[in-house]
């Protein structure tokens, strides 16, 4: 499970952008480093450990806002694009491992909007009853992982198992 991710960091002046004028090259680069490149480097280092015949799952927490098709609100340039890149890396890796690590199922997962430090500044926008407790999100993600079949490798799935459009 790749769980690391970054959306904001007030101490370093990183905030989700509302408009183009809010862009910072440093924040864009940091979002890509943590959200997109990080999970791929983890995969590179874990690859030798996955050379066995048993079922294994390599899952990275992504975010629905990384879906290009689902992008109706705009904004959040760094986070959206870094999650879209993460998804592309996951898909590309799944294709490679379907040849070289056939025991591994490789997926991107959306946990749902969950009560953590990452979502805290934006929870006011979440409709009542739609903010998940961490235990709820984790329980559902583990159920999705348990049910994964080899044919699911390379997919982008939500906490309830639904496929999310790219
Ligand atoms: N919460 C949500 O509503 C939500 C929704 C959709 C997707 N997600 C995704 O779910 C994942 C987990 O997020 P969360 O909600 O649990 O957020 P969180 O509470 O802010 O946790 C983020 C984690 O990432 C780690 N991290 C950040 N930058 C890092 C770096 N440079 N190197 C190593 N670790 C780093 C943090 O470590 P430290 O504590 O040591 O800084 C922290 O453990 C993220 O990928 C996020 O994008 C969350």
CSV table of N, CA and C and ligand atoms in Angstrom, one decimal, residues 2-6 30 34-35 61-64 79 83 86 110-119, ligand 1:
chain,number,residue,atom,x,y,z
A,2,UNK,N,0.7,2.0,-1.0
A,2,UNK,CA,1.4,3.4,-1.0
A,2,UNK,C,0.4,4.3,-0.5
A,3,UNK,N,0.6,4.9,0.7
A,3,UNK,CA,-0.3,5.9,1.3
A,3,UNK,C,0.1,7.3,1.3
A,4,UNK,N,1.4,7.5,1.0
A,4,UNK,CA,1.9,8.9,1.1
A,4,UNK,C,1.3,9.8,0.0
A,5,UNK,N,1.0,11.0,0.4
A,5,UNK,CA,0.5,11.9,-0.6
A,5,UNK,C,0.5,13.3,0.0
A,6,UNK,N,0.4,14.3,-0.9
A,6,UNK,CA,0.4,15.7,-0.4
A,6,UNK,C,-0.5,16.5,-1.2
A,30,UNK,N,6.8,19.5,-6.2
A,30,UNK,CA,6.6,18.7,-5.0
A,30,UNK,C,5.5,17.7,-5.1
A,34,UNK,N,6.0,13.6,-4.8
A,34,UNK,CA,5.4,12.8,-3.7
A,34,UNK,C,4.3,11.9,-4.3
A,35,UNK,N,3.4,12.5,-5.1
A,35,UNK,CA,2.1,11.8,-5.4
A,35,UNK,C,2.3,10.8,-6.6
A,61,UNK,N,-2.8,4.6,-3.1
A,61,UNK,CA,-3.9,5.5,-2.9
A,61,UNK,C,-3.8,6.7,-3.9
A,62,UNK,N,-4.8,6.8,-4.7
A,62,UNK,CA,-4.9,7.9,-5.7
A,62,UNK,C,-6.0,8.8,-5.2
A,63,UNK,N,-6.7,9.5,-6.1
A,63,UNK,CA,-7.8,10.4,-5.7
A,63,UNK,C,-8.7,10.6,-6.9
A,64,UNK,N,-10.0,10.6,-6.7
A,64,UNK,CA,-10.9,10.8,-7.8
A,64,UNK,C,-10.6,12.1,-8.6
A,79,UNK,N,-2.3,19.0,-7.6
A,79,UNK,CA,-2.8,17.7,-7.0
A,79,UNK,C,-3.5,16.9,-8.1
A,83,UNK,N,-2.0,13.3,-9.5
A,83,UNK,CA,-2.7,12.1,-9.3
A,83,UNK,C,-3.0,11.4,-10.7
A,86,UNK,N,0.1,9.7,-11.5
A,86,UNK,CA,0.2,8.5,-10.7
A,86,UNK,C,-0.6,7.4,-11.3
A,110,UNK,N,-9.2,5.0,-4.8
A,110,UNK,CA,-9.7,6.2,-4.2
A,110,UNK,C,-10.4,5.9,-2.9
A,111,UNK,N,-9.9,6.5,-1.8
A,111,UNK,CA,-10.5,6.1,-0.5
A,111,UNK,C,-11.8,6.7,-0.2
A,112,UNK,N,-12.3,7.7,-1.0
A,112,UNK,CA,-13.4,8.5,-0.6
A,112,UNK,C,-12.9,9.7,0.3
A,113,UNK,N,-13.7,10.7,0.4
A,113,UNK,CA,-13.2,11.8,1.2
A,113,UNK,C,-13.2,11.4,2.7
A,114,UNK,N,-12.0,11.4,3.3
A,114,UNK,CA,-11.8,10.8,4.6
A,114,UNK,C,-11.2,11.9,5.5
A,115,UNK,N,-11.6,11.7,6.8
A,115,UNK,CA,-11.2,12.7,7.8
A,115,UNK,C,-9.8,12.5,8.2
A,116,UNK,N,-8.9,13.2,7.5
A,116,UNK,CA,-7.4,13.2,7.8
A,116,UNK,C,-6.9,14.6,7.7
A,117,UNK,N,-5.6,14.8,8.0
A,117,UNK,CA,-5.0,16.1,7.8
A,117,UNK,C,-5.1,16.6,6.4
A,118,UNK,N,-5.1,15.7,5.4
A,118,UNK,CA,-5.1,16.1,4.0
A,118,UNK,C,-6.4,16.8,3.7
A,119,UNK,N,-7.5,16.3,4.2
A,119,UNK,CA,-8.8,16.8,3.8
A,119,UNK,C,-9.3,17.9,4.7
B,1,LIG,N1,-8.2,12.1,2.9
B,1,LIG,C1,-8.9,12.2,1.8
B,1,LIG,O1,-10.0,12.7,1.8
B,1,LIG,C2,-8.3,11.6,0.5
B,1,LIG,C3,-9.1,11.6,-0.6
B,1,LIG,C4,-8.6,11.1,-1.8
B,1,LIG,C5,-7.3,10.6,-1.8
B,1,LIG,N2,-6.5,10.6,-0.7
B,1,LIG,C6,-5.1,10.1,-0.8
B,1,LIG,O2,-4.9,9.1,0.3
B,1,LIG,C7,-3.5,9.1,0.6
B,1,LIG,C8,-3.4,9.2,2.1
B,1,LIG,O3,-3.8,10.6,2.5
B,1,LIG,P1,-4.3,10.9,3.9
B,1,LIG,O4,-5.7,11.4,3.8
B,1,LIG,O5,-4.0,9.8,4.9
B,1,LIG,O6,-3.4,12.2,4.2
B,1,LIG,P2,-2.4,12.6,5.4
B,1,LIG,O7,-3.1,12.2,6.7
B,1,LIG,O8,-2.0,14.0,5.1
B,1,LIG,O9,-1.2,11.6,5.2
B,1,LIG,C9,-0.3,11.7,4.2
B,1,LIG,C10,0.9,10.9,4.4
B,1,LIG,O10,1.8,11.1,3.4
B,1,LIG,C11,3.1,11.2,4.0
B,1,LIG,N3,4.0,12.0,3.2
B,1,LIG,C12,3.7,13.2,2.6
B,1,LIG,N4,4.8,13.7,2.0
B,1,LIG,C13,5.8,12.7,2.1
B,1,LIG,C14,7.1,12.6,1.6
B,1,LIG,N5,7.7,13.6,0.9
B,1,LIG,N6,7.8,11.5,1.9
B,1,LIG,C15,7.2,10.5,2.7
B,1,LIG,N7,5.9,10.6,3.1
B,1,LIG,C16,5.2,11.7,2.9
B,1,LIG,C17,2.8,11.9,5.3
B,1,LIG,O11,3.9,11.6,6.2
B,1,LIG,P3,4.2,12.6,7.4
B,1,LIG,O12,3.1,12.5,8.3
B,1,LIG,O13,5.5,12.0,8.0
B,1,LIG,O14,4.4,13.9,6.9
B,1,LIG,C18,1.6,11.2,5.8
B,1,LIG,O15,1.8,10.0,6.5
B,1,LIG,C19,-2.9,10.2,-0.2
B,1,LIG,O16,-2.3,9.7,-1.4
B,1,LIG,C20,-4.1,11.1,-0.6
B,1,LIG,O17,-3.8,11.8,-1.8
B,1,LIG,C21,-7.0,11.1,0.5
